[in-house]
Short mmCIF file of C-alpha atoms (C1' of nucleotides) in Angstrom, two decimals:
data_model
loop_
_atom_site.label_atom_id
_atom_site.label_comp_id
_atom_site.label_asym_id
_atom_site.label_seq_id
_atom_site.Cartn_x
_atom_site.Cartn_y
_atom_site.Cartn_z
CA MET N 1 28.79 22.71 6.51
CA PRO N 2 28.98 19.45 4.84
CA GLU N 3 25.24 18.35 4.37
CA LYS N 4 25.22 14.70 5.19
CA VAL N 5 21.98 13.55 3.63
CA LEU N 6 20.98 14.59 0.83
CA GLN N 7 16.97 15.22 1.05
CA ALA N 8 13.86 16.29 -0.79
CA VAL N 9 13.37 19.81 -1.70
CA ARG N 10 11.42 22.00 0.61
CA GLY N 11 7.78 21.29 0.02
CA MET N 12 8.50 18.31 -2.73
CA PRO N 13 7.47 15.31 -0.82
CA ASP N 14 8.01 11.71 -1.47
CA VAL N 15 4.86 9.56 -1.95
CA VAL N 16 5.94 6.21 -0.45
CA PRO N 17 4.93 2.66 -1.21
CA ALA N 18 2.80 2.72 1.95
CA GLN N 19 0.86 6.25 0.70
CA VAL N 20 0.61 5.33 -2.79
CA GLY N 21 -1.84 3.19 -2.77
CA PRO N 22 -5.07 6.18 -2.16
CA TRP N 23 -3.00 7.99 -5.36
CA GLN N 24 -3.59 4.91 -7.44
CA TRP N 25 -7.33 4.32 -6.97
CA PHE N 26 -8.17 7.55 -7.23
CA GLU N 27 -6.58 8.33 -10.19
CA ARG N 28 -8.00 5.46 -11.93
CA LEU N 29 -11.42 6.86 -10.67
CA VAL N 30 -11.04 10.16 -12.10
CA ARG N 31 -9.52 8.78 -15.58
CA ASP N 32 -12.50 6.89 -16.21
CA THR N 33 -14.96 9.55 -14.56
CA ILE N 34 -13.68 12.24 -17.09
CA GLN N 35 -13.28 9.57 -20.22
CA GLY N 36 -16.82 8.60 -19.06
CA TYR N 37 -18.00 12.28 -20.10
CA GLY N 38 -16.22 12.50 -23.29
CA TYR N 39 -13.18 14.08 -22.16
CA GLN N 40 -9.96 12.75 -23.82
CA GLU N 41 -6.61 13.07 -22.12
CA ILE N 42 -3.89 15.67 -23.33
CA ARG N 43 -0.03 15.52 -21.91
CA LEU N 44 1.64 18.76 -21.46
CA PRO N 45 5.13 19.44 -20.50
CA ILE N 46 6.35 20.79 -17.08
CA ILE N 47 8.25 23.68 -18.35
CA GLU N 48 6.84 26.16 -20.38
CA PRO N 49 8.20 30.16 -21.83
CA THR N 50 7.84 32.49 -18.65
CA GLN N 51 6.09 34.72 -20.89
CA LEU N 52 3.11 32.38 -21.22
CA PHE N 53 2.23 32.33 -17.64
CA ALA N 54 2.81 36.28 -17.59
CA ARG N 55 0.46 36.67 -20.35
CA SER N 56 -2.30 34.46 -19.00
CA ILE N 57 -2.37 34.35 -15.28
CA GLY N 58 -2.02 38.11 -14.59
CA GLU N 59 1.26 40.30 -14.16
CA VAL N 60 0.20 41.50 -10.84
CA THR N 61 -1.24 38.30 -9.73
CA ASP N 62 0.61 36.89 -6.54
CA ILE N 63 2.07 33.60 -8.32
CA VAL N 64 3.35 35.61 -10.87
CA GLU N 65 4.87 38.24 -8.93
CA LYS N 66 6.37 35.63 -6.41
CA GLU N 67 5.71 32.42 -7.11
CA MET N 68 6.81 31.05 -10.01
CA TYR N 69 10.17 28.95 -9.94
CA THR N 70 11.73 30.94 -13.46
CA PHE N 71 14.92 30.82 -14.49
CA ILE N 72 17.41 30.99 -17.49
CA ASP N 73 18.37 28.06 -19.50
CA ARG N 74 21.29 27.81 -21.81
CA ASN N 75 19.92 29.30 -24.79
CA GLU N 76 19.17 32.52 -22.59
CA ASP N 77 15.82 32.07 -22.81
CA SER N 78 13.29 32.65 -19.57
CA LEU N 79 11.33 29.35 -19.14
CA THR N 80 9.13 28.68 -15.71
CA LEU N 81 8.37 25.70 -13.63
CA ARG N 82 3.96 25.51 -14.49
CA PRO N 83 2.31 26.75 -11.66
CA GLU N 84 -1.08 25.91 -13.33
CA GLY N 85 -1.94 23.95 -16.06
CA THR N 86 -4.94 25.52 -18.20
CA ALA N 87 -2.02 28.29 -19.70
CA GLY N 88 -0.05 24.99 -21.09
CA CYS N 89 -3.50 23.65 -22.58
CA VAL N 90 -4.89 27.04 -24.00
CA ARG N 91 -1.07 27.16 -25.65
CA ALA N 92 -1.31 23.55 -26.66
CA VAL N 93 -4.60 23.79 -28.60
CA ILE N 94 -3.47 27.05 -30.32
CA GLN N 95 -0.10 25.06 -31.58
CA HIS N 96 -2.00 22.50 -32.79
CA ASN N 97 -5.27 23.84 -33.80
CA LEU N 98 -7.32 21.73 -31.18
CA ALA N 99 -10.23 23.71 -31.28
CA ILE N 100 -11.62 23.42 -35.09
CA THR N 101 -14.45 21.82 -32.86
CA PRO N 102 -15.80 22.08 -29.67
CA GLN N 103 -13.07 20.32 -28.03
CA ARG N 104 -13.10 18.41 -24.19
CA LEU N 105 -9.88 17.97 -22.74
CA TRP N 106 -8.43 16.42 -19.46
CA TYR N 107 -4.93 16.25 -18.21
CA SER N 108 -3.02 15.60 -14.45
CA GLY N 109 0.53 16.16 -13.32
CA PRO N 110 2.15 18.31 -11.33
CA MET N 111 2.38 22.03 -10.60
CA PHE N 112 5.06 24.64 -8.49
CA ARG N 113 4.78 27.24 -6.74
CA HIS N 114 7.37 28.75 -4.31
CA GLU N 115 5.14 29.13 -1.54
CA ARG N 116 5.50 28.78 2.49
CA PRO N 117 4.40 24.70 2.73
CA GLN N 118 1.73 23.92 5.51
CA LYS N 119 -1.15 20.90 5.09
CA GLY N 120 -2.83 21.02 2.05
CA ARG N 121 0.40 23.24 0.26
CA LEU N 122 3.26 22.00 -1.33
CA ARG N 123 5.59 23.83 -3.61
CA GLN N 124 5.21 20.91 -6.02
CA PHE N 125 1.85 19.38 -6.01
CA GLN N 126 -0.36 17.26 -8.49
CA GLN N 127 -3.41 18.62 -10.06
CA VAL N 128 -6.27 17.03 -12.52
CA GLY N 129 -7.95 19.33 -14.46
CA ALA N 130 -10.65 19.04 -17.36
CA GLU N 131 -10.91 22.12 -19.90
CA VAL N 132 -13.94 22.46 -22.43
CA PHE N 133 -12.83 24.41 -25.65
CA GLY N 134 -15.65 26.27 -28.32
CA ILE N 135 -18.87 26.08 -25.94
CA ALA N 136 -20.32 29.79 -25.05
CA THR N 137 -23.31 28.68 -23.80
CA PRO N 138 -23.68 27.52 -20.05
CA ASP N 139 -24.00 23.97 -20.37
CA ALA N 140 -20.35 23.66 -20.37
CA GLU N 141 -20.24 24.83 -17.03
CA ILE N 142 -22.98 22.28 -15.75
CA GLU N 143 -21.38 19.49 -17.07
CA LEU N 144 -18.06 20.20 -15.14
CA ILE N 145 -19.94 20.90 -12.34
CA ALA N 146 -22.07 17.37 -12.72
CA LEU N 147 -18.73 15.94 -13.35
CA THR N 148 -16.67 17.29 -10.30
CA ALA N 149 -19.84 16.27 -8.04
CA ARG N 150 -19.68 12.48 -9.36
CA LEU N 151 -16.43 12.43 -8.87
CA TRP N 152 -17.19 13.43 -4.49
CA HIS N 153 -19.79 11.20 -4.71
CA LEU N 154 -17.55 8.15 -5.74
CA LEU N 155 -14.94 9.20 -3.29
CA GLY N 156 -17.15 9.09 -0.66
CA VAL N 157 -16.98 12.89 0.16
CA SER N 158 -19.65 14.20 -1.00
CA GLY N 159 -21.27 15.28 2.09
CA SER N 160 -17.86 17.50 3.32
CA VAL N 161 -17.32 19.53 0.17
CA LYS N 162 -19.85 22.68 -0.72
CA LEU N 163 -20.16 24.17 -4.27
CA GLU N 164 -19.41 27.90 -4.17
CA LEU N 165 -20.76 29.94 -7.60
CA ASN N 166 -20.67 33.75 -8.43
CA SER N 167 -20.83 35.28 -11.91
CA ILE N 168 -17.97 38.17 -12.44
CA GLY N 169 -19.42 38.90 -15.82
CA SER N 170 -18.21 40.76 -18.76
CA VAL N 171 -14.38 42.46 -18.95
CA THR N 172 -16.35 46.10 -19.30
CA ALA N 173 -18.82 45.47 -16.42
CA ARG N 174 -15.94 43.94 -14.01
CA ALA N 175 -14.39 47.65 -14.95
CA GLN N 176 -16.98 49.46 -14.19
CA TYR N 177 -17.94 47.73 -11.01
CA LYS N 178 -14.00 47.82 -9.74
CA LEU N 179 -14.33 52.13 -9.98
CA ALA N 180 -17.56 52.01 -8.14
CA LEU N 181 -15.68 49.54 -4.98
CA VAL N 182 -13.04 51.54 -5.24
CA ALA N 183 -14.69 54.68 -4.87
CA TYR N 184 -16.49 52.96 -2.11
CA LEU N 185 -13.58 51.54 -0.53
CA SER N 186 -11.51 54.39 -0.78
CA GLU N 187 -13.48 56.45 1.38
CA ARG N 188 -12.95 53.41 4.14
CA LEU N 189 -9.48 53.19 3.36
CA ASP N 190 -8.36 53.32 7.49
CA GLU N 191 -11.11 50.71 8.65
CA LEU N 192 -8.69 47.97 5.48
CA ASP N 193 -6.26 45.26 7.00
CA PRO N 194 -3.20 46.64 5.71
CA ASP N 195 -3.09 43.91 2.92
CA SER N 196 -6.46 45.33 1.53
CA GLN N 197 -5.16 48.95 1.45
CA ARG N 198 -2.38 47.51 -0.46
CA ARG N 199 -4.81 45.80 -3.18
CA LEU N 200 -6.65 48.36 -3.47
CA THR N 201 -4.08 49.92 -5.98
CA THR N 202 -2.98 46.68 -7.66
CA ASN N 203 -6.03 44.18 -7.50
CA PRO N 204 -9.17 45.75 -5.86
CA LEU N 205 -11.33 42.80 -6.64
CA ARG N 206 -9.44 40.54 -4.38
CA ILE N 207 -10.29 42.71 -1.45
CA LEU N 208 -13.59 41.02 -1.62
CA ASP N 209 -12.67 37.55 -0.23
CA SER N 210 -10.54 38.81 2.50
CA LYS N 211 -10.39 36.78 5.54
CA ASN N 212 -10.09 39.87 7.83
CA PRO N 213 -13.34 40.17 9.78
CA ASP N 214 -13.30 44.45 10.03
CA THR N 215 -12.97 44.07 5.92
CA GLN N 216 -15.69 41.88 5.68
CA ARG N 217 -17.72 44.34 7.85
CA VAL N 218 -16.91 47.33 5.68
CA LEU N 219 -17.55 44.94 2.73
CA ASP N 220 -21.21 44.62 3.90
CA GLY N 221 -22.18 48.06 2.56
CA ALA N 222 -19.78 47.75 -0.51
CA PRO N 223 -21.79 47.85 -4.03
CA VAL N 224 -22.59 44.50 -5.07
CA LEU N 225 -21.22 42.47 -8.38
CA SER N 226 -24.13 40.91 -9.62
CA ASP N 227 -26.44 44.31 -9.79
CA TYR N 228 -23.26 45.46 -12.04
CA LEU N 229 -23.81 42.23 -14.70
CA ASP N 230 -25.06 43.02 -18.42
CA GLU N 231 -27.98 40.93 -19.59
CA ALA N 232 -26.16 37.84 -20.95
CA SER N 233 -23.69 37.31 -18.23
CA SER N 234 -27.27 37.40 -15.91
CA THR N 235 -29.23 35.15 -18.24
CA ALA N 236 -26.06 32.52 -18.40
CA PHE N 237 -25.32 32.56 -14.82
CA ARG N 238 -29.16 32.28 -14.73
CA GLN N 239 -29.26 28.89 -17.02
CA LEU N 240 -26.33 27.86 -14.97
CA THR N 241 -28.53 27.92 -11.74
CA GLU N 242 -31.00 26.08 -13.22
CA GLY N 243 -29.29 23.45 -14.78
CA LEU N 244 -28.04 22.79 -11.00
CA ASP N 245 -31.44 22.35 -9.69
CA ALA N 246 -32.40 20.05 -12.04
CA LEU N 247 -29.56 17.67 -11.03
CA SER N 248 -30.01 18.35 -7.23
CA ILE N 249 -26.87 19.61 -6.85
CA PRO N 250 -26.64 22.07 -4.15
CA TYR N 251 -24.72 25.72 -4.48
CA VAL N 252 -24.03 28.43 -2.59
CA LEU N 253 -23.95 31.84 -4.45
CA ASN N 254 -21.16 33.63 -2.53
CA ASN N 255 -20.46 37.40 -4.56
CA ARG N 256 -17.57 38.11 -3.09
CA LEU N 257 -15.93 34.92 -5.14
CA VAL N 258 -13.55 36.40 -7.40
CA ARG N 259 -10.73 34.17 -8.35
CA GLY N 260 -7.14 35.00 -7.92
CA LEU N 261 -6.29 34.35 -11.45
CA ASP N 262 -6.93 37.38 -14.19
CA TYR N 263 -8.24 35.02 -17.23
CA TYR N 264 -11.84 34.54 -15.77
CA ASN N 265 -15.35 36.04 -17.10
CA ASP N 266 -18.71 35.34 -16.45
CA THR N 267 -18.52 32.00 -14.23
CA VAL N 268 -16.37 31.13 -11.39
CA PHE N 269 -16.85 28.42 -8.60
CA GLU N 270 -14.84 26.43 -6.12
CA TRP N 271 -15.68 23.30 -4.25
CA THR N 272 -14.48 23.86 -0.63
CA THR N 273 -14.25 21.74 2.57
CA THR N 274 -13.81 22.75 6.11
CA GLU N 275 -12.07 19.85 7.26
CA LEU N 276 -8.77 21.00 6.21
CA GLY N 277 -7.86 23.88 7.92
CA ALA N 278 -6.93 26.90 6.03
CA GLN N 279 -6.20 25.45 2.78
CA GLY N 280 -10.01 24.61 2.21
CA THR N 281 -10.25 24.67 -1.54
CA LEU N 282 -10.58 21.24 -3.64
CA CYS N 283 -11.48 22.16 -6.99
CA ALA N 284 -12.10 25.74 -8.51
CA GLY N 285 -12.34 26.79 -12.21
CA GLY N 286 -14.69 29.29 -14.30
CA ARG N 287 -14.76 30.55 -17.88
CA TYR N 288 -12.21 32.37 -19.93
CA ASP N 289 -13.72 32.95 -23.34
CA SER N 290 -10.87 35.73 -23.55
CA LEU N 291 -7.97 33.84 -23.27
CA VAL N 292 -7.32 31.90 -26.52
CA GLY N 293 -7.77 35.36 -28.37
CA GLN N 294 -5.27 36.60 -26.04
CA LEU N 295 -2.86 34.17 -25.85
CA GLY N 296 -2.84 34.62 -30.10
CA GLY N 297 -5.42 31.55 -31.10
CA LYS N 298 -8.42 32.26 -32.87
CA PRO N 299 -11.09 34.05 -30.17
CA THR N 300 -12.63 30.73 -28.58
CA PRO N 301 -14.07 30.64 -25.65
CA GLY N 302 -12.96 28.12 -22.89
CA VAL N 303 -13.91 27.17 -19.07
CA GLY N 304 -12.56 24.50 -16.94
CA PHE N 305 -11.31 23.72 -13.73
CA ALA N 306 -8.57 21.98 -11.82
CA MET N 307 -8.52 20.08 -8.64
CA GLY N 308 -5.93 19.60 -5.97
CA VAL N 309 -4.82 16.02 -5.62
CA GLU N 310 -2.87 16.12 -2.42
CA ARG N 311 -5.73 18.12 -0.67
CA ILE N 312 -8.29 15.57 -1.78
CA LEU N 313 -6.36 12.80 -0.43
CA LEU N 314 -6.18 14.55 2.79
CA LEU N 315 -10.31 14.74 2.71
CA LEU N 316 -10.30 10.89 2.01
CA GLU N 317 -7.97 10.20 5.06
CA ALA N 318 -10.16 12.63 7.02
CA CYS N 319 -13.65 11.38 6.11
CA GLN N 320 -12.25 7.55 6.35
CA THR N 321 -13.45 6.59 3.22
CA PRO N 322 -12.77 2.88 2.75
CA LEU N 323 -10.35 2.32 -0.10
CA PRO N 324 -10.46 -1.27 -1.77
CA LYS N 325 -7.64 -3.15 -0.88
CA ILE N 326 -5.08 -4.75 -2.93
CA GLU N 327 -3.12 -7.82 -1.81
CA PRO N 328 -1.62 -10.80 -3.73
CA LEU N 329 -3.75 -13.72 -4.56
CA VAL N 330 -0.61 -16.17 -4.13
CA PHE N 331 2.30 -16.11 -2.12
CA ALA N 332 4.44 -18.62 -3.65
CA VAL N 333 6.43 -20.96 -1.34
CA ALA N 334 9.60 -23.14 -2.57
CA ALA N 335 12.41 -25.38 -1.24
CA GLY N 336 14.87 -27.74 -2.41
CA LYS N 337 16.23 -27.47 -6.07
CA PRO N 338 13.79 -29.53 -8.04
CA ALA N 339 10.93 -27.83 -6.57
CA GLU N 340 12.13 -24.34 -6.75
CA LEU N 341 12.27 -24.83 -10.94
CA ALA N 342 8.62 -26.26 -10.54
CA CYS N 343 7.95 -23.63 -8.91
CA LEU N 344 9.61 -20.51 -11.20
CA ILE N 345 7.90 -22.54 -14.18
CA ASP N 346 4.12 -22.96 -12.07
CA ILE N 347 4.22 -19.31 -11.39
CA GLU N 348 4.65 -17.90 -15.00
CA ARG N 349 2.33 -20.04 -16.20
CA LEU N 350 -0.06 -18.91 -12.99
CA ARG N 351 0.74 -14.74 -14.26
CA SER N 352 -0.50 -16.16 -18.15
CA HIS N 353 -3.29 -17.07 -16.66
CA PHE N 354 -4.69 -14.81 -13.67
CA GLY N 355 -3.34 -12.52 -15.74
CA SER N 356 -3.79 -8.95 -13.33
CA ALA N 357 -3.82 -10.78 -10.04
CA GLN N 358 -0.82 -10.64 -7.80
CA ILE N 359 1.71 -13.52 -7.97
CA VAL N 360 4.02 -12.89 -5.58
CA ALA N 361 7.00 -15.21 -5.26
CA ASN N 362 9.74 -15.71 -2.45
CA LEU N 363 13.25 -14.40 -2.66
CA GLY N 364 16.45 -15.08 -1.41
CA GLY N 365 15.31 -18.90 -0.21
CA GLY N 366 14.96 -19.35 3.75
CA SER N 367 13.76 -22.07 5.61
CA PHE N 368 9.27 -22.98 5.14
CA ARG N 369 8.80 -21.52 8.48
CA THR N 370 10.52 -17.69 7.11
CA GLN N 371 8.98 -18.55 3.91
CA LEU N 372 5.17 -18.91 5.32
CA LYS N 373 5.90 -15.78 7.91
CA ARG N 374 6.70 -13.76 4.46
CA ALA N 375 3.88 -14.89 3.11
CA ASP N 376 1.18 -13.98 5.83
CA LYS N 377 2.95 -10.81 6.07
CA SER N 378 2.31 -10.36 2.16
CA GLY N 379 -1.17 -10.33 2.62
CA ALA N 380 -1.87 -13.10 0.17
CA HIS N 381 -4.96 -14.77 0.25
CA VAL N 382 -2.94 -17.88 -0.35
CA ALA N 383 0.33 -19.61 -0.32
CA LEU N 384 1.36 -21.90 -2.95
CA ILE N 385 4.09 -24.68 -1.77
CA TRP N 386 6.41 -26.59 -3.50
CA GLY N 387 8.99 -29.09 -1.22
CA GLU N 388 9.93 -31.78 -2.40
CA THR N 389 7.07 -33.75 -1.47
CA GLU N 390 5.21 -32.46 -3.94
CA ALA N 391 8.03 -32.38 -6.59
CA ALA N 392 7.98 -35.93 -6.32
CA GLN N 393 4.59 -36.34 -6.89
CA GLY N 394 3.99 -33.46 -9.59
CA ALA N 395 2.00 -31.49 -7.26
CA VAL N 396 1.91 -28.29 -5.11
CA THR N 397 0.08 -27.91 -1.89
CA VAL N 398 -2.68 -25.03 -2.05
CA LYS N 399 -2.48 -23.79 1.38
CA TYR N 400 -5.29 -20.80 2.87
CA LEU N 401 -3.89 -18.29 4.67
CA ARG N 402 -7.05 -16.15 5.53
CA THR N 403 -9.66 -18.97 5.96
CA GLU N 404 -10.30 -21.85 8.04
CA GLN N 405 -10.22 -23.77 4.95
CA GLU N 406 -7.72 -27.27 5.06
CA GLN N 407 -4.73 -27.22 2.90
CA GLN N 408 -4.61 -29.59 -0.44
CA THR N 409 -2.14 -31.16 -2.19
CA VAL N 410 -3.40 -31.29 -5.83
CA THR N 411 -2.09 -30.74 -9.56
CA TYR N 412 -1.47 -27.72 -11.48
CA ASP N 413 -4.63 -28.32 -13.17
CA GLN N 414 -6.93 -28.17 -9.95
CA ALA N 415 -4.63 -25.55 -7.32
CA VAL N 416 -5.95 -22.91 -10.81
CA GLU N 417 -9.68 -24.52 -10.32
CA LEU N 418 -8.85 -23.29 -6.74
CA LEU N 419 -7.92 -20.23 -7.19
CA GLU N 420 -10.51 -19.39 -9.62
CA ARG N 421 -12.70 -19.68 -6.87
CA ILE N 422 -10.86 -17.35 -5.06
CA VAL N 423 -10.77 -14.83 -7.44
CA ILE N 424 -14.31 -14.50 -8.40
CA ASN N 425 -15.42 -14.10 -4.66
CA LEU N 426 -13.24 -11.28 -4.66
"C1'" G H 1 7.63 36.08 2.10
"C1'" U H 2 5.79 36.86 7.77
"C1'" G H 3 4.78 34.62 13.12
"C1'" G H 4 4.12 30.55 16.63
"C1'" C H 5 5.07 25.85 18.17
"C1'" C H 6 8.10 21.36 16.79
"C1'" G H 7 12.98 17.61 15.82
"C1'" U H 8 15.23 11.45 20.55
"C1'" A H 9 15.57 3.77 16.85
"C1'" G H 10 12.20 2.09 11.23
"C1'" C H 11 7.11 4.25 13.34
"C1'" U H 12 4.40 6.12 18.31
"C1'" C H 13 6.63 8.14 22.26
"C1'" A H 14 9.08 8.41 27.25
"C1'" U H 15 13.25 9.96 30.44
"C1'" C H 16 15.60 15.23 32.24
"C1'" A H 17 16.87 20.33 38.21
"C1'" G H 18 21.91 19.96 32.75
"C1'" G H 19 25.91 13.81 35.12
"C1'" C H 20 27.95 8.51 29.53
"C1'" A H 21 19.46 7.00 26.33
"C1'" G H 22 14.31 3.55 27.20
"C1'" A H 23 9.68 1.33 26.15
"C1'" G H 24 5.83 -0.19 22.86
"C1'" C H 25 5.37 -1.70 17.98
"C1'" G H 26 7.79 -3.18 13.80
"C1'" C H 27 12.46 -5.87 12.22
"C1'" C H 28 16.06 -10.23 12.26
"C1'" G H 29 17.26 -14.97 14.90
"C1'" G H 30 15.65 -19.06 17.55
"C1'" A H 31 11.87 -22.66 20.58
"C1'" U H 32 8.63 -25.41 15.67
"C1'" U H 33 16.00 -28.65 10.71
"C1'" G H 34 8.25 -28.93 5.80
"C1'" U H 35 4.09 -25.17 7.81
"C1'" G H 36 2.08 -18.23 8.91
"C1'" A H 37 -1.62 -15.51 12.60
"C1'" C H 38 -1.24 -16.63 18.83
"C1'" U H 39 2.79 -17.49 23.12
"C1'" C H 40 8.08 -17.02 24.62
"C1'" C H 41 13.43 -16.90 24.29
"C1'" G H 42 17.12 -13.90 22.19
"C1'" G H 43 19.09 -10.03 18.48
"C1'" A H 44 20.45 -5.83 15.73
"C1'" G H 45 19.21 -0.83 15.40
"C1'" G H 46 21.02 5.96 17.58
"C1'" U H 47 27.44 10.02 16.26
"C1'" G H 48 19.24 12.64 20.34
"C1'" G H 49 18.15 16.81 12.35
"C1'" U H 50 23.20 19.49 11.47
"C1'" G H 51 26.86 23.42 12.78
"C1'" G H 52 28.75 25.80 16.80
"C1'" G H 53 28.70 28.48 21.82
"C1'" U H 54 28.37 28.20 27.98
"C1'" U H 55 29.60 24.51 31.05
"C1'" C H 56 34.08 20.02 34.35
"C1'" A H 57 29.50 17.54 31.96
"C1'" A H 58 24.37 19.22 27.08
"C1'" G H 59 19.50 15.18 23.63
"C1'" A H 60 18.03 18.73 27.67
"C1'" C H 61 20.42 25.62 27.85
"C1'" C H 62 21.93 30.19 24.46
"C1'" C H 63 22.40 30.69 18.77
"C1'" A H 64 22.56 29.25 13.50
"C1'" U H 65 20.85 26.42 10.05
"C1'" C H 66 17.87 22.73 7.64
"C1'" G H 67 13.28 20.37 7.66
"C1'" G H 68 8.37 19.34 9.78
"C1'" C H 69 3.47 21.32 11.59
"C1'" C H 70 -0.64 25.70 12.48
"C1'" A H 71 -1.83 30.26 11.16
"C1'" C H 72 -1.15 34.90 7.90
"C1'" C H 73 -0.39 35.73 2.98
"C1'" C H 74 -2.04 33.61 -1.32
"C1'" C H 75 -4.77 29.30 -3.70
"C1'" A H 76 -5.27 23.53 -5.83
#
RNA sequence: GUGGCCGUAGCUCAUCAGGCAGAGCGCCGGAUUGUGACUCCGGAGGUGGUGGGUUCAAGACCCAUCGGCCACCCCA
């Protein structure tokens, strides 16, 4: 079966130019916002030793068991395309001793999970994450949540997102709770859905966020995690909610929110939306005070979150958030040999003068009519015209494409002035 | 990984009781040989996702495969 057309790997789509506008806008906004809180960017490799993920995410999680892109390289080492960002970030922090003093870090890039693609779920997807190392107090959580809340506001989606919060306590508290939960659910084994029955032995806490209504009904009578929290966890959680109250950030307490990765303790949170169907989690995170030590570093508390960029972009679309348009300032039109050379020289001068404004040249010749059609289609504010007449008098014509203003034939310097007036009004 | 729906021009979609494929938009050219958007005229573009089967005949029916969508599972 000769495959005629090579196509992208399933679940790993291209982002074509027509779609790239929202990406760039989002990326800039996120970078500025995160760095505005004093977070520093860290750039991490896409591939890590398989062991790193097995040991951090948890051996019995779905991610490690069946979703990782793992391969043996030429040195016989087992490597894995990262399924999430925290593990690699922690590895780097340990390797470069970055947590001697408290650190705020952020990163972005592609993650890989072999799942069946659907809306808001891809095999290669983009995440932006932020992590705080060396801070054991809940002011770190408050800051991270405030940061994300600010982002939703800036993106114009704050009306469509909801913050869910929980504390899953310390390792020992959770172990005790797990016993109680298993004891309770074992009594009602036949009332649980098959998936939950299976998880009773593998990962009982995950039963809590089962979507099965019958299972949820069984859980109504189950022991509650918050009853098992020790003093320190309860105090920290109270301080967290007090901070959010002070900032008027609304949240919903969800004592069945447990999260899928094993390394969390105490705080876990999720920003969700109902606009995107089944894949409603936009951003999620929590505290992981034992992970650094567990991976061989000096015991250092950590908190962080990761957000899924594609999902947020889908939400922007659903909310019809208006995006700033980027259109060319100038489309340059020229005809006739001397005029083309004059144009060539002048548009380079314009680019030096106007910096980041788009100055688009016509390529490949064509009649004036053709070139002006291209100018119009480009969305440019003005067409600058170099023709025989202009060349003869060392001038250029400024033709306004978006307003009723008359076109003018002027000197280069005057043209720059006219363009500056447009730039100011943008 | 499981289940359901879907796959026709660059895009949005028609057609059909199985009889050699169409529209709108977009694109290119012209009316307007130095002036875009509106209008008019003309044109290019499809081995009907791919491979196989049934049939005199298949884009339409059957199977497989690839891809998309939706849900489950899981998660960002």
